[in-house]
Each structure stands twice: as structure tokens, then as C-alpha cells.
Short mmCIF file of C-alpha atoms and ligand atoms in Angstrom, two decimals:
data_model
loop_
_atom_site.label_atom_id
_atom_site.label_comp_id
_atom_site.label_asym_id
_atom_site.label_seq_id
_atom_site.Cartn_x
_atom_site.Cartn_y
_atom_site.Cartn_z
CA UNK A 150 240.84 20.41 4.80
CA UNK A 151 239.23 20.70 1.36
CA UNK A 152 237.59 23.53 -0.27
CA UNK A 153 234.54 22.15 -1.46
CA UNK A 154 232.14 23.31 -3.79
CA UNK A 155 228.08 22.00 -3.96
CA UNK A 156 226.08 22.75 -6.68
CA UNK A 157 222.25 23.04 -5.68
CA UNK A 158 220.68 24.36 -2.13
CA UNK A 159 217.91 21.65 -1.92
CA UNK A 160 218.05 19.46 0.81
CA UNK A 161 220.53 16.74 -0.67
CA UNK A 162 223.06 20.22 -1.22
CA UNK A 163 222.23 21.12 2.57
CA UNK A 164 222.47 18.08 4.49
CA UNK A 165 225.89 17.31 2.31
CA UNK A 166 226.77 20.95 3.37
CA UNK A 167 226.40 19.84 6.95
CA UNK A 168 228.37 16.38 7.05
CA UNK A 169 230.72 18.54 5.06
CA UNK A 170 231.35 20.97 7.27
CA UNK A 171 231.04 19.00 10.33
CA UNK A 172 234.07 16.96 8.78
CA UNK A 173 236.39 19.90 8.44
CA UNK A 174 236.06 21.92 5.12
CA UNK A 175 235.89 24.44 3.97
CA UNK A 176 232.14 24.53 2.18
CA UNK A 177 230.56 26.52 -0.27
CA UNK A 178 226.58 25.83 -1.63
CA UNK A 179 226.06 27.98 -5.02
CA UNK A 180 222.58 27.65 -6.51
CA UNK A 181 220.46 29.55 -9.47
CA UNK A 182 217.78 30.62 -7.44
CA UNK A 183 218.03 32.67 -4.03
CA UNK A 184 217.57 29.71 -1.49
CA UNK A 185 214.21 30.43 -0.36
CA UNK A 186 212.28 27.67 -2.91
CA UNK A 187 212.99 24.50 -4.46
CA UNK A 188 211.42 21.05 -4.42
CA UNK A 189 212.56 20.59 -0.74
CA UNK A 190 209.94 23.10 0.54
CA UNK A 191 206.08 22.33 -0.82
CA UNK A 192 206.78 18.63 -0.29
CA UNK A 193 204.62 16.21 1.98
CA UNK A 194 207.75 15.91 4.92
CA UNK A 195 206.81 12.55 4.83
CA UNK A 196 210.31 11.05 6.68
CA UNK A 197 209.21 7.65 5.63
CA UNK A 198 211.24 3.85 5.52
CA UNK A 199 207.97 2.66 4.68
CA UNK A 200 208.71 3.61 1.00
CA UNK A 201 210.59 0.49 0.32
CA UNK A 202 209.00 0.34 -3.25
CA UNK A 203 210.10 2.24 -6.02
CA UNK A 204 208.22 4.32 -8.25
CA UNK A 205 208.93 1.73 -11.37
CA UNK A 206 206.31 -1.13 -10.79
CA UNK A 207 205.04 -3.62 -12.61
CA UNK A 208 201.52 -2.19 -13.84
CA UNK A 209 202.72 1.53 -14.09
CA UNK A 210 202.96 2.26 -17.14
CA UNK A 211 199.61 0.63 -18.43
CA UNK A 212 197.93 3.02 -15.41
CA UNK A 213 200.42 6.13 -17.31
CA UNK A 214 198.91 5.47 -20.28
CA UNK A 215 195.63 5.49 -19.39
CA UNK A 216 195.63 8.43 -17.10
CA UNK A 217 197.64 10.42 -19.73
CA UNK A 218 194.15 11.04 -21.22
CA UNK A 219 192.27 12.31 -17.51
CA UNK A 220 193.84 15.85 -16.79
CA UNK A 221 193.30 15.67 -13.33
CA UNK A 222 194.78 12.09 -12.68
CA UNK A 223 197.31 11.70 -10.46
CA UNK A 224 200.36 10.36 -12.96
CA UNK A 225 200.84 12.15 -16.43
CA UNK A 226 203.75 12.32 -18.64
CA UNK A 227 203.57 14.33 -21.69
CA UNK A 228 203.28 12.74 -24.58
CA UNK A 229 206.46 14.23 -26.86
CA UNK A 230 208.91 12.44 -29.41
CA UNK A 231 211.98 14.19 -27.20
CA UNK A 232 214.95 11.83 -27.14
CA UNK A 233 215.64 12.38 -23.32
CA UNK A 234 212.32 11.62 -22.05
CA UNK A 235 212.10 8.50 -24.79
CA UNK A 236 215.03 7.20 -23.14
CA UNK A 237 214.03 7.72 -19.42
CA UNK A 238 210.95 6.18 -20.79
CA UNK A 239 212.77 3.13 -21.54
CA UNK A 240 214.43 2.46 -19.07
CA UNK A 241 212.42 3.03 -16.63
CA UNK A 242 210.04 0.62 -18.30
CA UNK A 243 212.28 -2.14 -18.45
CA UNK A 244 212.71 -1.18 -15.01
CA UNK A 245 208.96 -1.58 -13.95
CA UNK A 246 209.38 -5.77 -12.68
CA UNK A 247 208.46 -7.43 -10.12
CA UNK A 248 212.28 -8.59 -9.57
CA UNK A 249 213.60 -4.95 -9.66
CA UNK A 250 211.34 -4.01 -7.18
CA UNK A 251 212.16 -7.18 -4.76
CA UNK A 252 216.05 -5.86 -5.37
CA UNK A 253 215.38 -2.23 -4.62
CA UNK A 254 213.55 -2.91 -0.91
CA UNK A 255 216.83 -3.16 1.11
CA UNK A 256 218.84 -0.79 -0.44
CA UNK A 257 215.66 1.84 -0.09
CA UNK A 258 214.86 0.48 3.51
CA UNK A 259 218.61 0.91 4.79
CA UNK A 260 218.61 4.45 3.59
CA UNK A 261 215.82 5.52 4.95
CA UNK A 262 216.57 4.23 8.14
CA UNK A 263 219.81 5.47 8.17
CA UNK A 264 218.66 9.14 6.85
CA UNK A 265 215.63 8.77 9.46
CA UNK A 266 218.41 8.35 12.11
CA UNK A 267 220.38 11.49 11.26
CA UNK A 268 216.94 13.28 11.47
CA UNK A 269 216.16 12.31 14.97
CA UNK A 270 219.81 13.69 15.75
CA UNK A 271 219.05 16.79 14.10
CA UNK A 272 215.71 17.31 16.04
CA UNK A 273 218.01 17.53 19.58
CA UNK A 274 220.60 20.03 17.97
CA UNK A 275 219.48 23.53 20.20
CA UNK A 276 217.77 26.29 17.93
CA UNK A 277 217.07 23.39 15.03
CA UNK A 278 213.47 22.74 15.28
CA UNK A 279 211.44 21.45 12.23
CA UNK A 280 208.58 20.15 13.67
CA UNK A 281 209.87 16.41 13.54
CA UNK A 282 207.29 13.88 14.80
CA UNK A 283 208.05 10.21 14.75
CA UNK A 284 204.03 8.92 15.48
CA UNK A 285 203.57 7.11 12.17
CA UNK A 286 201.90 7.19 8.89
CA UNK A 287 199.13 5.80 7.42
CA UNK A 288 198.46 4.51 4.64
CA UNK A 289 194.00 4.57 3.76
CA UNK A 290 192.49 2.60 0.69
CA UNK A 291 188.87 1.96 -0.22
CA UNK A 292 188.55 -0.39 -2.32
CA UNK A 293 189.07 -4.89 -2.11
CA UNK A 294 192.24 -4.29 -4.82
CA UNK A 295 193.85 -1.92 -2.35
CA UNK A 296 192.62 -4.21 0.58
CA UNK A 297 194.83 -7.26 -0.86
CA UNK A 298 197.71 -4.92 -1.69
CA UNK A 299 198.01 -3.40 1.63
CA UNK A 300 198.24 -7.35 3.10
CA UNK A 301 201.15 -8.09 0.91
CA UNK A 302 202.89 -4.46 1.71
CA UNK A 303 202.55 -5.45 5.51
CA UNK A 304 203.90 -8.67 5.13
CA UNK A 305 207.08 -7.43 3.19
CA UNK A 306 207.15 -4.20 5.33
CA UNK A 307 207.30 -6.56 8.14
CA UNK A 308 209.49 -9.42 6.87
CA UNK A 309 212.36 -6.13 6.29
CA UNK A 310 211.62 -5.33 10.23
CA UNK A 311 209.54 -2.60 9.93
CA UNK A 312 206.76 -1.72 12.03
CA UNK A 313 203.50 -1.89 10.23
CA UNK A 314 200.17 -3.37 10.86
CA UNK A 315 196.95 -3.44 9.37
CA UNK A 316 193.79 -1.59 10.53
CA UNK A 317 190.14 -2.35 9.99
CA UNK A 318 188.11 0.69 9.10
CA UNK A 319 186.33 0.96 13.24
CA UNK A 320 190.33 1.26 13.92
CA UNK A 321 191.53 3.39 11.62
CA UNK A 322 188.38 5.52 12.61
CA UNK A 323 189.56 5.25 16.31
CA UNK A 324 192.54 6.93 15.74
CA UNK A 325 191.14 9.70 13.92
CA UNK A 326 187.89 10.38 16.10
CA UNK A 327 187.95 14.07 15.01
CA UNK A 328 187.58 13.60 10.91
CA UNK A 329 185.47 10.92 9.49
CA UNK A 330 186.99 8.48 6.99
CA UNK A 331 185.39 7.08 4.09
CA UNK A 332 187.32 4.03 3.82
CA UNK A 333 188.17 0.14 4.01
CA UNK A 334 191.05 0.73 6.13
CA UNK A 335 194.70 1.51 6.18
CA UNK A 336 197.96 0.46 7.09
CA UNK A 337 199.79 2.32 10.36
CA UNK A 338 203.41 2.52 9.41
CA UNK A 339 204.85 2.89 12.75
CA UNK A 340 207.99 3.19 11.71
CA UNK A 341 207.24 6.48 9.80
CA UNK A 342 207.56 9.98 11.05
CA UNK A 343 207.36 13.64 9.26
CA UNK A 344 208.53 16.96 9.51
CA UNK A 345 207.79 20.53 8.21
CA UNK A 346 209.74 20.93 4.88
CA UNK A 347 209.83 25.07 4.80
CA UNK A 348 211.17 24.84 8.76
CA UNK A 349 213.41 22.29 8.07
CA UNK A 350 215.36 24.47 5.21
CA UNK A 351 214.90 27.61 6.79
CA UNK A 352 216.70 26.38 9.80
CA UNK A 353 218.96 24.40 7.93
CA UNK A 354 220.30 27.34 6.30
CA UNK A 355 220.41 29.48 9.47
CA UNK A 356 222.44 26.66 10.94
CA UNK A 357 224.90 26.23 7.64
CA UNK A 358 225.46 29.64 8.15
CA UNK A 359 225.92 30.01 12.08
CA UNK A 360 229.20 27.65 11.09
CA UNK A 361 230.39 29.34 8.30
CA UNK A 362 229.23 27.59 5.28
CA UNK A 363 229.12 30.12 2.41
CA UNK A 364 226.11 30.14 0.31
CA UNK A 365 226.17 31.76 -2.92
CA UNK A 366 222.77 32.73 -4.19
CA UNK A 367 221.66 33.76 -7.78
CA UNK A 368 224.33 32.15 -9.71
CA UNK A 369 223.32 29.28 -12.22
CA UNK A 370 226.55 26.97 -12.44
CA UNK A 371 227.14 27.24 -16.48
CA UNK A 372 230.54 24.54 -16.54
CA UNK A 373 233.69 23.87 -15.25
CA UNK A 374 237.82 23.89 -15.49
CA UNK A 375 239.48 20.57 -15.15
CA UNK A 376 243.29 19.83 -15.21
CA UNK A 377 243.26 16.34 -16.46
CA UNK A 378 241.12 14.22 -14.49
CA UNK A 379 240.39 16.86 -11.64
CA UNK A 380 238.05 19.79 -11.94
CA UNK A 381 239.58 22.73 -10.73
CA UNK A 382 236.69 25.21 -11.10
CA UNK A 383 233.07 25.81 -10.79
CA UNK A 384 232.11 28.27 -13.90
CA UNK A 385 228.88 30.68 -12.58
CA UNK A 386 227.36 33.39 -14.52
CA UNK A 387 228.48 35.79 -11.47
CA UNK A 388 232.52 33.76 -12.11
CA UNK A 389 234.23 30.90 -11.19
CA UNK A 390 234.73 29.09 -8.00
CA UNK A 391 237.52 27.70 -7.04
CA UNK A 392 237.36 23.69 -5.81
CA UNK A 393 239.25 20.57 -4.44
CA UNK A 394 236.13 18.62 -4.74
CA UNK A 395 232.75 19.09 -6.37
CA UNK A 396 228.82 17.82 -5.01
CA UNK A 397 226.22 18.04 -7.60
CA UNK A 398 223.21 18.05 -6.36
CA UNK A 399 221.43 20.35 -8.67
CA UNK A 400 217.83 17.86 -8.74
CA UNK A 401 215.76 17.89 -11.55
CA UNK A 402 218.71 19.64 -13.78
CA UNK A 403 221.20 17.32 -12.31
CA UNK A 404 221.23 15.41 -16.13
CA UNK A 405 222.26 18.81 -17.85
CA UNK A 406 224.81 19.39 -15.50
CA UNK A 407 226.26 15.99 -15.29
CA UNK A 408 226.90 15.84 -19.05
CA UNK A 409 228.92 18.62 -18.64
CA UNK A 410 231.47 16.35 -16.48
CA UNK A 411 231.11 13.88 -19.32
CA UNK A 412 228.09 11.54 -17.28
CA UNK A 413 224.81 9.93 -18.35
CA UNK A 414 222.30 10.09 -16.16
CA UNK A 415 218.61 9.15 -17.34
CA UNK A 416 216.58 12.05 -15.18
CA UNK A 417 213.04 13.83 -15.78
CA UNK A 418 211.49 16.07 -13.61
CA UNK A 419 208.57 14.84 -12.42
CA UNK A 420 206.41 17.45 -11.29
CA UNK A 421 203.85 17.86 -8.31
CA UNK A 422 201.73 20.32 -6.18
CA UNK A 423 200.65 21.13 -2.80
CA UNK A 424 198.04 22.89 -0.93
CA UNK A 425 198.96 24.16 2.54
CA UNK A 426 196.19 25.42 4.83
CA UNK A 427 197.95 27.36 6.95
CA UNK A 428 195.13 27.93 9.69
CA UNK A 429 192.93 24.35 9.19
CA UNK A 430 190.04 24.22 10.25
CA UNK A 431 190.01 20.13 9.98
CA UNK A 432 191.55 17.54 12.67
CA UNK A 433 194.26 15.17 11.19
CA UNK A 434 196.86 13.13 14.29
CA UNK A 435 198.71 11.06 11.82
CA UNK A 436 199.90 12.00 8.28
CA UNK A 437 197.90 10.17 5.47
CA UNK A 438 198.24 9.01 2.29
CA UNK A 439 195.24 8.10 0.12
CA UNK A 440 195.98 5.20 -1.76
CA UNK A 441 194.16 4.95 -4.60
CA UNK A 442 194.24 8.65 -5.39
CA UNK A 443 197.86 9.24 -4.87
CA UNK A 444 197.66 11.89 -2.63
CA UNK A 445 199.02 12.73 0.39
CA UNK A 446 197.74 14.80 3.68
CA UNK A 447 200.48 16.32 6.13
CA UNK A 448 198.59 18.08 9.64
CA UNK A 449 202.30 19.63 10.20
CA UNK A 450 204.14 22.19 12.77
CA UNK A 451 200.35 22.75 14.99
CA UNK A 452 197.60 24.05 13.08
CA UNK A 453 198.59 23.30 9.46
CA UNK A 454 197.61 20.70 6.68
CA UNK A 455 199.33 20.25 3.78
CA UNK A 456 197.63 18.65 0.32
CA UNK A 457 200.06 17.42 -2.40
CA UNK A 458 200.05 15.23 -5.07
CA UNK A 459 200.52 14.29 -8.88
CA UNK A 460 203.21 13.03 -10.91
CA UNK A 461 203.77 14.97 -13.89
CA UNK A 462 206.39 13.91 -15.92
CA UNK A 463 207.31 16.93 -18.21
CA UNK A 464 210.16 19.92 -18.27
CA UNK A 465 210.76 22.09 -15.83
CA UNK A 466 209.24 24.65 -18.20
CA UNK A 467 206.20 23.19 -18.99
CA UNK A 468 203.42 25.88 -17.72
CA UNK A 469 201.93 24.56 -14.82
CA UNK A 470 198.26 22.32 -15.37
CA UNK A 471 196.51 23.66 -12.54
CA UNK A 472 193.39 21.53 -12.74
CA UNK A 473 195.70 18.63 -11.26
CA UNK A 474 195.41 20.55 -8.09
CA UNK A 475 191.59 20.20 -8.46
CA UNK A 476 191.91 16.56 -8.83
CA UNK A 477 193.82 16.47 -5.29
CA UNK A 478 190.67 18.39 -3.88
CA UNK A 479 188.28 15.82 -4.84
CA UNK A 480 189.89 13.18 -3.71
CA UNK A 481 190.85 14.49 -0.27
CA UNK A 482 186.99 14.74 -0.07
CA UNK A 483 186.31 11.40 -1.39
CA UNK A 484 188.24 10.14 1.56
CA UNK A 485 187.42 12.68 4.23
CA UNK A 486 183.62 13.93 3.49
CA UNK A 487 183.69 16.71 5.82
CA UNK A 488 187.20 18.83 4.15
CA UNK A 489 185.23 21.09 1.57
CA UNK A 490 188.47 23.09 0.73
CA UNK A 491 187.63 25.38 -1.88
CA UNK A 492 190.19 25.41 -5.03
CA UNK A 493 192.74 28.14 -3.98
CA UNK A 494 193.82 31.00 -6.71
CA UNK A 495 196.77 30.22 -8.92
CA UNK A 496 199.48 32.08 -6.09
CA UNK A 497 198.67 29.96 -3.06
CA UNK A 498 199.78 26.91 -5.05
CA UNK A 499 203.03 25.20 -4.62
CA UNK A 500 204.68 23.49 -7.49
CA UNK A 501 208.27 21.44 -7.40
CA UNK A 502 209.97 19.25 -9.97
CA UNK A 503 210.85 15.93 -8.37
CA UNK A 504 214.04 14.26 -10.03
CA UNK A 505 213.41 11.10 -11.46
CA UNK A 506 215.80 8.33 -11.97
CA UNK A 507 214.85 5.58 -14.14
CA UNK A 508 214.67 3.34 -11.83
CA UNK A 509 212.85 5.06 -8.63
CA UNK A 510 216.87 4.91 -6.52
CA UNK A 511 218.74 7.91 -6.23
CA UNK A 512 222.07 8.04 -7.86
CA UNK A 513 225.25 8.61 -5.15
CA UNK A 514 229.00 8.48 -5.44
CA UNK A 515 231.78 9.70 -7.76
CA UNK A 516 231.72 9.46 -11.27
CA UNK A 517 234.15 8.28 -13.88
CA UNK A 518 235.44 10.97 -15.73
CA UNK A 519 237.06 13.10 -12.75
CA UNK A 520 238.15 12.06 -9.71
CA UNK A 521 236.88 14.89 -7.45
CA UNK A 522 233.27 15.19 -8.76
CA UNK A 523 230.58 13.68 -6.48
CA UNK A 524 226.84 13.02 -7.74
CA UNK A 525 223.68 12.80 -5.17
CA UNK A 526 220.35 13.07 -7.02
CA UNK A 527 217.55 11.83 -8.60
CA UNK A 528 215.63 10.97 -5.35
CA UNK A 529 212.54 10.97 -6.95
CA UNK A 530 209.59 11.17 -4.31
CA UNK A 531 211.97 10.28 -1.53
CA UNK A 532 214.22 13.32 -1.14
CA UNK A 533 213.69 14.89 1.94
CA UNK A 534 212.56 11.33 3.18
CA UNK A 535 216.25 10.15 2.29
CA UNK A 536 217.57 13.69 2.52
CA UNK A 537 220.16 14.07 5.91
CA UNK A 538 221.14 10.05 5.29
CA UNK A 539 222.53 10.91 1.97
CA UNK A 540 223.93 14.15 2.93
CA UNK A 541 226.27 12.06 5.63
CA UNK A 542 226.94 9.57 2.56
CA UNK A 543 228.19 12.46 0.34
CA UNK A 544 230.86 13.26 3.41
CA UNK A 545 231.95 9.45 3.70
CA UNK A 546 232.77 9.07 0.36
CA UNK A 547 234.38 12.44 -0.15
CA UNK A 548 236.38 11.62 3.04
CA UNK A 549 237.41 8.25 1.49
CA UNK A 550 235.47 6.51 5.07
CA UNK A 551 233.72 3.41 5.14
CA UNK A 552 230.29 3.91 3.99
CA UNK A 553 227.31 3.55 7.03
CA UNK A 554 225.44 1.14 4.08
CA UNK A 555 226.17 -0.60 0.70
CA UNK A 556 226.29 2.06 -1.99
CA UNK A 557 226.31 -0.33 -5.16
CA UNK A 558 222.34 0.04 -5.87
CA UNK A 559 222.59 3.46 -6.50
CA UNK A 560 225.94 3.43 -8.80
CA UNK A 561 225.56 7.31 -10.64
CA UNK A 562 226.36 5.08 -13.58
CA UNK A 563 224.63 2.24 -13.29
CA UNK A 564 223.06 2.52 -16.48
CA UNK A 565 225.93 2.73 -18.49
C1 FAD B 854 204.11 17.29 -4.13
C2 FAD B 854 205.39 16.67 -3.65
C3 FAD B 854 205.39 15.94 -2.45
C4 FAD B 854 206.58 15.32 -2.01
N1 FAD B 854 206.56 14.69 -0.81
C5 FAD B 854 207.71 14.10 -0.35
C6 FAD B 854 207.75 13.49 0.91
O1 FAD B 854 206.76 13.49 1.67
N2 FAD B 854 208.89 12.88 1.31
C7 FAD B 854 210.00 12.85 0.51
O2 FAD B 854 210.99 12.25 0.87
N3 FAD B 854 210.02 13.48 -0.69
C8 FAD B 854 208.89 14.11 -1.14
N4 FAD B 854 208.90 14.74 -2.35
C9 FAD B 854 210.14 14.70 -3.16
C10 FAD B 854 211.20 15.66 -2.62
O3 FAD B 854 210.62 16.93 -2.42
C11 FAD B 854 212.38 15.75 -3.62
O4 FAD B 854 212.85 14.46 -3.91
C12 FAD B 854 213.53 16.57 -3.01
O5 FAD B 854 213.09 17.83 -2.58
C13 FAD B 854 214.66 16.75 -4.03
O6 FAD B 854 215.67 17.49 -3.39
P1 FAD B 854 216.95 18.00 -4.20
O7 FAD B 854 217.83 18.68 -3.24
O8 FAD B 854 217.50 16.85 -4.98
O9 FAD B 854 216.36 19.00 -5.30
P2 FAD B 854 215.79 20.49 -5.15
O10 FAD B 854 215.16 20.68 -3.83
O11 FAD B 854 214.98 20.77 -6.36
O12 FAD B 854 217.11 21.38 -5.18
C14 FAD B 854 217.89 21.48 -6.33
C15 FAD B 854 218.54 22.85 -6.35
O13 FAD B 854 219.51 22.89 -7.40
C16 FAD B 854 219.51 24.21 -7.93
N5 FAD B 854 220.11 24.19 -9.28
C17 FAD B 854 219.66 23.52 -10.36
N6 FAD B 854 220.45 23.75 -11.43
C18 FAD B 854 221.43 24.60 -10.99
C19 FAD B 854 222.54 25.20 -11.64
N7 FAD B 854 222.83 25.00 -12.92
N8 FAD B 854 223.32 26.03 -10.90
C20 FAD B 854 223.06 26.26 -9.59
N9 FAD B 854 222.02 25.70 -8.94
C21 FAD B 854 221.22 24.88 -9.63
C22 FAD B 854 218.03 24.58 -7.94
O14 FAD B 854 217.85 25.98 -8.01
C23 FAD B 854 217.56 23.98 -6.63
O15 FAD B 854 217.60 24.93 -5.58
C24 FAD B 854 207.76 15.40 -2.81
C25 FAD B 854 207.77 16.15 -3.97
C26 FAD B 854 206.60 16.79 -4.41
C27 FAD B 854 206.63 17.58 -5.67
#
């Protein structure tokens, strides 16, 4: 039994807490804030394998630049002569090729898949309920570009043994007969399902706690004490921590904290917002995502729909922009003519940082400089999606088991 220490209570912390805990030790989750928000809650819940492609594409960063100038488009990154984002920049640039996105399919497909599978176990643990539904996803585009994309997407999708098919717009209406769709068509990714985000942590916590995992709220980790190669203490601004092993999962600030065990990551927050209506008064079966605008529509846990959207590449104290939020409205309208939803004031707007790798795959396992210190982050859009999978990979390699897939792809330092 180990006495293990995990930096950050977003889901990757959580669902590492669990496996943790389930294995034996003796757990402890500190984080800055006071567990109740993060960039685990306002998220989409989107559980999805169909997200086989990573964020770096080929054509990306043209698209960047030219949205950089349209404040309500749905990718921005702030244009600053900072050497950390320069770098990211870089990298994830070189990144953005056709041949790193045929390499990252498998790896991204085999985590989901296995993540997807420790979420259907969670869903049948008594008193857990998050509002999991496994009835798909799809994915709507309007215009002839979109149209050809979405053939090659099924074909790959397909060729990895996933369940998607195409739609025509009569059957995409079909399945929606409540909400008219302004739209070519879509893809149905069968193999997708979702969940309510704020549920899922909420319960998640409850459960951590029901077994005795100790959360420790309100207390920024500032450094640590090694002996040699082994860190021997987590340094808070409330004291220090004793630990056999160390998680960080700390998200978006995971590169601040990693340099202080001596690691490079490249990492930028990448922010986004949602819109929840908590009482809609719109009809939505299947969870939606609107291709060309980037935005994605959640009906989750009964009566509610969530809006989110926008990928704003900046620091996590950059004052939030929100006429993005506005640019999510119109769209959702574009698509669906009859959801008028009037902009909402400036407090029923939910903001998160997503952590970016360069390269669109997380970054998971130990790191060089000290034995004991485990990293899981930079999930980018995919963290709750890939959130209880890599949880359960965080206890097989601090348990020294054979891992349930092949962990190379998303080396912590992979880029040197
Ligand atoms: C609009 C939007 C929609 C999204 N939709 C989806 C979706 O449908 N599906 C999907 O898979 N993903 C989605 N994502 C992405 C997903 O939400 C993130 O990838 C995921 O929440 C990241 O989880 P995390 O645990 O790594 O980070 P976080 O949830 O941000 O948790 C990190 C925690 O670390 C703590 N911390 C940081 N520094 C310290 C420190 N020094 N000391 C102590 N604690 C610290 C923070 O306080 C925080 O609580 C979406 C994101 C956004 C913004």
C-alpha cells in the first residue's frame, strides 16, 4: 500500500483517484480551487471514440490565422511574442500532417474505447448516476466541402471498426422530428455516447469520499522535496504532503508544474464556453455537433441543453471575450432555425481552459527525472471523453501492471 498524492481534482485527478483507491492506497487529491469547478464541469460530455482525429490537422493553422481576425470565430489564439506559446506554436504546426494524423487514429480510438468501457461500468455502480446515454452522436454539416469530408471520416471511422454511417438530410430530419435542421446531412456515430459533466463530478467526489479518499481543497501545490531521484513531498501553500508516489494532473497548469520535477511539456490552455439551458424549451434526441461552426449541442440529464464551443488559445488569465459566446448563438440558429436563445448575462456563462498538447494526444506515464512522479494531461478536447480510461492507466502503471493498451503515443516526453 502506497500513500499517494494527486495533484488536480478534474476528472483525469478523479478517475486516477478511483483506480487508485480501488487498487489499495492510500489516496489523497489536493487542488487550488475548492472542487466544485474546473474544465471537467461546463464541457459538452461528449463520451466520444469517434474523435479519432486530433486537433493538429493539416489546414489548421491557415483557418487560425484567418479567424484570428473574426472575434466571434470559433478558433483564436492570441497573437503574442511569448516564448511558451511560440513554441507550442511550433510544434504543434509541424504537427498539423496528414501522416501524424493517420498515426494518432489508433492510439486515440483504443483509448476511447477503453475509457468508454470503464464509463459503462461506472453507470451500474449503485448511487453513481451521471446521466450516461450510449444512443450516438451526430455529426451535421451544410455545405458540399463538409459533404466530402464526412465520406472520408466514415470510411476511416469505419475501416478502425467503428460504427458510423452517413445520413441524407430527410434522415437526419427523421431522427430529429421535433427541431428542424437546416442542413446537408450528418454522420450518426453510433458508437458515441454522453453524459452530464457537473453529475458526473459531483458524484464522483461523493463516491471518492464514501471510500476514504482524502481531498484537500484550497491548496495550490507550490513544489516539492525529493531525496535523490524520489520525491518525498508535495509543498502546498496550507504545507507539505507527504508521498510514495505522485499524479499530476493539474490540466492547463500541468506545464508549470511539470518543470518543477525538471519536465518539458509543450501545453496552452485552450479556452472555451458553454451555455446550459437548464429548463429548454427545444427538442434535441441525439447530441450534435455542427460542423462547420465548431460547436457542439448536448440535450443532457432530461430537460437540459447545453451550448459550447470555441477554441481560444490564450492564458488562463486572459479576461474572458464574451462575444465568442455570441458567435455560438448564431450558429446554433444557423443550423436549427427555430432555437432563438437570447445571449445570456456575463454570470450564466461557463468558461474552462482545455489543456493542449502539441500534438492533440494526451501525455501519460512517468517521467525521467524521478522515479515516483506520474504525468496524465494535456487531453485537449477529449478529457472527460478519455477521462475514466486514463484514470485506470494512471493505476496500471503506478502498480507496475501490464497496461490495457500501448502507451508509447502519448510518451510525457515525447518531444524531447
Ligand atoms: C467548451 C468545452 C467543451 C468540451 N467538451 C468536451 C467533450 O464533450 N468531451 C470531452 O472529452 N472533452 C471536452 N472538453 C475538454 C475537457 O473538458 C477537458 O479536456 C478536461 O476537462 C480536462 O480535465 P483535467 O482533469 O485534465 O483538467 P481540469 O478539469 O481543468 O482539472 C485540473 C485541476 O487542477 C487544479 N490545479 C491546477 N494547478 C494546480 C496546483 N498548482 N495545485 C493544485 N491544484 C491545481 C485545478 O484547480 C483544476 O481543478 C471540453 C472543453 C470545453 C472548454
Amino acid at each position: 500500500m502506497k500513500q499517494i498524492v494527486i495533484i488536480g481534482g478534474g476528472i483525469i485527478g478523479l478517475s486516477s483517484a478511483y483506480y487508485l483507491q480501488k487498487a489499495g492506497h492510500l489516496v489523497t487529491v489536493v487542488d487550488k480551487g475548492d472542487f466544485s469547478d474546473n474544465c471537467s464541469y461546463g464541457n459538452a460530455g461528449y463520451v466520444c471514440p469517434s474523435h479519432f482525429v486530433p486537433l493538429a490537422t493539416p489546414g489548421i493553422v491557415w483557418k487560425g490565422l484567418k479567424w484570428m481576425l473574426n472575434n466571434r470565430s470559433p478558433f483564436y489564439v492570441q497573437p503574442t511574442l511569448n516564448r511558451t506559446l511560440l513554441n507550442w506554436g511550433l510544434r504543434f504546426a509541424r504537427s498539423a500532417n496528414a501522416r501524424h494524423v493517420n498515426d494518432s487514429a489508433v492510439p486515440l480510438r483504443d483509448i476511447a474505447l477503453l475509457s468508454q468501457a470503464e464509463y459503462e461500468y461506472w453507470s451500474t455502480i449503485p448511487n453513481f448516476d451521471f446521466a450516461y446515454e450510449h444512443k450516438g452522436l451526430l455529426e451535421i454539416f451544410q455545405t458540399t466541402a463538409a459533404a466530402e469530408h464526412a465520406h472520408h471520416i466514415v470510411e476511416t471511422a469505419q475501416s478502425l471498426g467503428l460504427d458510423a454511417v452517413l445520413l441524407e438530410s430527410t434522415a437526419l430530419q427523421q431522427m430529429e422530428p421535433q427541431t428542424r435542421i437546416n442542413a446537408l446531412g450528418a454522420i450518426l456515430f453510433k458508437c458515441d455516447a454522453h453524459l452530464y459533466p457537473n453529475k458526473l463530478m459531483h458524484g464522483l467526489i461523493t463516491l471518492l469520499k464514501q471510500k476514504g479518499v482524502k481531498l484537500v481543497n484550497d491548496s495550490c501545490v507550490t513544489g516539492f522535496e525529493s531525496n535523490g531521484a524520489v520525491i518525498k513531498k508535495v509543498l502546498t501553500v496550507n504545507g507539505s504532503i507527504d508521498a510514495d508516489a505522485v499524479v499530476i494532473a493539474t490540466g492547463s497548469w500541468s506545464r508549470e508544474i511539470a518543470a518543477k520535477v525538471n519536465t518539458k511539456i509543450p501545453l496552452m490552455p485552450g479556452r472555451g464556453y458553454s451555455v446550459t439551458l437548464e429548463d429548454a424549451p427545444y427538442r434535441l434526441h441525439h447530441p450534435a455537433i455542427l460542423t462547420e461552426a465548431r460547436v457542439a449541442v448536448t440535450p443532457m440529464d432530461g430537460n437540459k441543453i447545453r451550448f459550447g464551443g470555441t477554441m481560444e488559445v490564450v492564458s488562463t488569465t486572459t479576461p474572458p471575450r464574451y462575444q465568442r459566446v455570441q458567435g455560438i448563438l448564431h450558429s446554433v440558429k444557423k443550423f436549427f432555425p427555430e432555437f432563438d436563445i437570447p445571449m445570456p448575462s456575463a454570470d450564466r456563462i461557463w468558461y474552462g481552459y482545455r489543456p493542449c498538447s502539441a500534438d492533440g494526444l494526451p501525455y501519460i506515464g512517468r517521467i525521467k527525472s524521478y522515479h515516483n512522479v506520474v504525468i496524465a494531461t494535456g487531453h485537449s478536447m477529449l478529457g472527460l471523453s478519455l477521462g475514466a480510461g486514463t484514470g485506470k492507466l494512471v493505476s496500471e502503471i503506478i502498480n507496475e501492471e501490464k497496461s490495457s493498451i500501448n502507451l508509447k503515443p502519448f510518451a510525457v516526453e515525447r518531444f524531447g
